[in-house]
Amino acid sequence: MTTVEERLLPSAEPVQLIDQNGVRHEHPQYRLPADEVLVDGYAQLVKGRRINDQAGALVRQGRLAVYPSSHGQEACQVAATMVLREDDWLFPTYRDTVSIISRGVDPIETLTLLRGDWHSGYDPYEHKVAPQATPLATQLVHAVGVAHAARLKGEDTVVMALCGDGGTSEGDFHEALNFAAVFKAPVVFFIQNNEYAISVPLARQTVAPSLAHKGIGYGVPGERADGNDLAGLLAVLGQAVAKARAGEGPQLVEAHTYRVQAHTNADDATRYRNEAEVTPWLERDPIKRLDAYLSEQGLLDDNAKQAAESAAEQAADELRVGLMEDVSPDPADLFRYLHTTQTSQIKEQAAFLQDELAREEA
Amino acid sequence: MTHVKLTMAQALNQALRDAMRADETVLMFGEDVGALGGVFRITDGLTAEFGEDRCFDTPLAESGIVGMAVGLAMNGMRPVVEMQFDAFGYPAFEQVVSHVAKMRNRTRGKVRLPIVIRTPYAGGIGGVEHHCDSSESYYAHTPGLTVVAPATVADAYTLLRRAIEFPDPVIFLEPKKLYWAKEEVDLTEDQPGIGQAVVRREGADATLIAYGPTVPVAMEAAHVAAAEGRQLQVVDLRSLVPFDDEAVCAAVRSTGRAVVVAEASGFASVSSEIVARVTERCFHSLAAPIRRVTGFDIPYPPPMLERYHLPSVDRILDAVDDLQWEDS
Ligand SMILES: Cc1ncc(C[n+]2csc(CCOP(=O)(O)OP(=O)(O)O)c2C)c(N)n1
Ligand SMILES: [Mg+2]
């Protein structure tokens, strides 16, 4: 019999398998992922970084309305999907563009929301990715429902539900954990603790020893990992997914990472933090350390690196070309999807707009 | 005091500053209102001037923010809270509807809640999903709430000062797209208070009734109409609850025709209430049914489609043209 403490308490320190210098560390509970997994992960990180930076540039060129970047958080973004099976679900937020793309969703469809031609651009059922949630933590309760339905249908699907550190203060975060626990729903709640909710530091969200500790009150096991160590994240999230799939109920994972850039392009981070705080985090970069480790092990030669970089460049090109194309969303769409059967009022309003546009053209 | 040129954002900031100087029980809190000064900078510099106890960031939870405001108000404080965007006020809806609005009534007036809930409101700024809602009808429909929406820089200052001094809870709706609108103002000049509508432009032919973000659009429409030979009167409601029946009806009676202009969806809304009230009171003065130009009954559109949704000068003028002029 394990004690309550053993079952629920997170590790004393965030799990780390490769440190910021690329040095490997043994961990009593977690094993280093296979070489080929890490090499593949490396390529995905490089691509994720390139997508983030390209999207940032596209905002400056006026092709996106706004972009909340996950620059520096790519290990979390990529690990969240790498540990999933095709039939599992992902519940992302506005910041999780890279995660959604690494799940296989078309990049242009992914960026529809942030380009501003529609509220969500992809079919959630195609890759089992829920629409990105902006109202914080609200998606977590939906994740519980999807997971519970899977159980009722006898499927062993797992749901990966993403959330930020700030989002853990919302009531829905707590309701989701409790519901998931009571119904033993196979959800992995994955918090990317990047230290900030816009300008508000973590210290204003909680005085708990860690966000992973928040599971205890609901009977949900918590674990924490170095959010910039892809190897550690894959091990921790992989185990959480396996436990959820095996019927052990929901799992809570907190990744310690950092929002290297401002909240979005519209934010001015100099108003609430100084460079001295940011600099050490650049040293903890997820790509740099994996590069160092894999190179040291002889697993990543110049050719492999070049291949990763040109794949990333190609992804960035696709993004650029796709978003440079002008789109003109159909105003009639405003009325098309509201109800299964269009109400007479909506029909009337659609006709009104159509008539107005026809007169404008004439 | 002399005239100064201010944006609406600066006027709101000044109102908070002056209110906090005048009364030390006034507290300002919410998300990102401290060091950052709010995502729209309305609380800029308040923590620096008044300290962490007076202007502070809370954990990220709107229900918590409003719920705590209830308790603070019960115990002698005057909380002013900021909901970061209109649609992010929804987690607090339970507190607003079940407690903020009802406390005074259920305690027979013993517990009063002088709370101001400030909300950057409505659209026209190209915001993505959940950043451009017009939620005034939910609040106006809830008995016990006072609902205010300034449309000018001078009103932003005066109405916020009055809202903070008000003995009961006020939902204070700040039209986002007007935050950067500049005006020459004298802040010491007395403006009408909460509950009073004003005529912004005189005109004998028809009355445009607007509030918040649609007031400048109505003014522009009146300007264009004048060039075409039609004189439109513009009424700025300023306060949705209490509603100034007297001023609005007097205005409509003077022209006999009216168009209500609002960004919010028209169905079961403040705009439908206005039509109903004015019709009930002024039926025999009306030469035509009152028309409405509102947002469609749809979720607020994505940035690239918002222009089709928002009340425009052309739509207002079309509605005016429809007021059965040939019959009169
Ligand atoms: C219910 C709700 N309140 C407020 C906001 C406005 N808002 C958007 S992002 C954000 C900060 C969220 O911080 P965190 O959860 O840590 O995620 P991060 O942005 O750091 O990824 C806030 C306050 C929102 N989207 N939803
Ligand atoms: Mg955060």
Tab-separated table of C-alpha atoms in Angstrom, chain A residues 65-66 113-119 132 134-136 166-167 169-171 197-200 204-205 267-268 271-272 327 329-331 333-335 338 345-346 349 352-353 356-357 359, chain B residues 31-32 35-37 39 41 44 52 56-63 84 88 91 126 128-131 267 295-305 307-309 312 314-315 318:
chain	number	residue	atom	x	y	z
A	65	ALA	CA	-4.222	40.482	-35.358
A	66	VAL	CA	-2.231	39.310	-32.343
A	113	LEU	CA	-8.339	32.774	-34.811
A	114	LEU	CA	-5.319	35.051	-34.521
A	115	ARG	CA	-5.487	36.232	-38.123
A	116	GLY	CA	-9.058	37.196	-37.421
A	117	ASP	CA	-11.028	35.704	-40.291
A	118	TRP	CA	-12.967	33.340	-38.033
A	119	HIS	CA	-13.074	32.252	-34.376
A	132	GLN	CA	-8.453	27.096	-28.555
A	134	THR	CA	-9.442	32.169	-24.447
A	135	PRO	CA	-11.713	32.427	-21.354
A	136	LEU	CA	-9.195	31.036	-18.887
A	166	GLY	CA	-2.707	32.293	-13.995
A	167	GLY	CA	-5.558	30.055	-15.099
A	169	SER	CA	-6.723	30.748	-9.947
A	170	GLU	CA	-10.023	30.536	-11.814
A	171	GLY	CA	-12.820	28.538	-10.239
A	197	ALA	CA	-0.189	35.981	-16.172
A	198	ILE	CA	0.290	39.040	-18.368
A	199	SER	CA	2.012	41.279	-15.767
A	200	VAL	CA	1.089	39.364	-12.639
A	204	ARG	CA	0.197	36.784	-6.727
A	205	GLN	CA	-1.591	33.628	-7.871
A	267	ASP	CA	2.084	43.976	-24.222
A	268	ASP	CA	5.026	45.960	-22.835
A	271	ARG	CA	6.561	47.866	-17.269
A	272	TYR	CA	6.644	44.977	-14.833
A	327	VAL	CA	-8.451	36.262	-47.421
A	329	PRO	CA	-14.190	35.883	-45.355
A	330	ASP	CA	-17.794	35.734	-46.545
A	331	PRO	CA	-20.025	38.069	-44.512
A	333	ASP	CA	-20.876	33.254	-42.657
A	334	LEU	CA	-21.916	35.512	-39.814
A	335	PHE	CA	-25.364	33.950	-39.939
A	338	LEU	CA	-25.560	29.862	-35.397
A	345	GLN	CA	-34.948	36.467	-37.362
A	346	ILE	CA	-31.497	35.390	-38.460
A	349	GLN	CA	-30.877	39.748	-40.875
A	352	PHE	CA	-30.759	42.526	-44.866
A	353	LEU	CA	-26.967	42.415	-45.035
A	356	GLU	CA	-27.145	46.184	-48.241
A	357	LEU	CA	-23.989	44.760	-49.823
A	359	ARG	CA	-26.771	48.051	-53.058
B	31	GLU	CA	-6.131	41.843	-13.058
B	32	ASP	CA	-2.981	43.686	-14.185
B	35	ALA	CA	2.462	47.564	-12.046
B	36	LEU	CA	1.114	47.357	-15.579
B	37	GLY	CA	-1.540	50.000	-15.008
B	39	VAL	CA	-4.150	46.537	-20.211
B	41	ARG	CA	-3.590	51.867	-18.802
B	44	ASP	CA	-1.583	53.789	-14.687
B	52	GLU	CA	-0.225	48.397	-2.787
B	56	PHE	CA	-3.528	46.095	-6.386
B	57	ASP	CA	-3.474	43.019	-8.564
B	58	THR	CA	-5.510	40.048	-7.426
B	59	PRO	CA	-5.242	36.379	-8.273
B	60	LEU	CA	-6.743	35.757	-11.684
B	61	ALA	CA	-10.389	35.088	-10.833
B	62	GLU	CA	-13.236	37.441	-11.640
B	63	SER	CA	-15.720	35.781	-9.321
B	84	GLN	CA	-10.247	43.162	-17.982
B	88	PHE	CA	-14.083	38.137	-19.005
B	91	PRO	CA	-17.126	34.262	-14.388
B	126	GLY	CA	-10.457	44.525	-34.215
B	128	VAL	CA	-10.303	38.539	-31.425
B	129	GLU	CA	-13.034	36.415	-29.834
B	130	HIS	CA	-14.269	37.474	-26.363
B	131	HIS	CA	-12.682	40.932	-26.529
B	267	PHE	CA	-33.040	40.954	-29.613
B	295	GLY	CA	-25.580	44.716	-34.047
B	296	PHE	CA	-26.999	41.547	-35.555
B	297	ASP	CA	-28.197	38.739	-33.296
B	298	ILE	CA	-24.890	36.910	-33.619
B	299	PRO	CA	-21.748	36.425	-31.543
B	300	TYR	CA	-19.425	39.405	-32.040
B	301	PRO	CA	-17.671	38.767	-35.377
B	302	PRO	CA	-13.965	38.106	-35.925
B	303	PRO	CA	-11.871	41.225	-36.744
B	304	MET	CA	-12.153	40.864	-40.516
B	305	LEU	CA	-15.944	40.829	-40.396
B	307	ARG	CA	-17.459	46.198	-40.027
B	308	TYR	CA	-20.516	44.325	-41.312
B	309	HIS	CA	-21.881	44.084	-37.810
B	312	SER	CA	-22.648	52.584	-39.484
B	314	ASP	CA	-25.114	54.596	-43.781
B	315	ARG	CA	-27.247	52.179	-41.822
B	318	ASP	CA	-31.132	54.303	-44.224
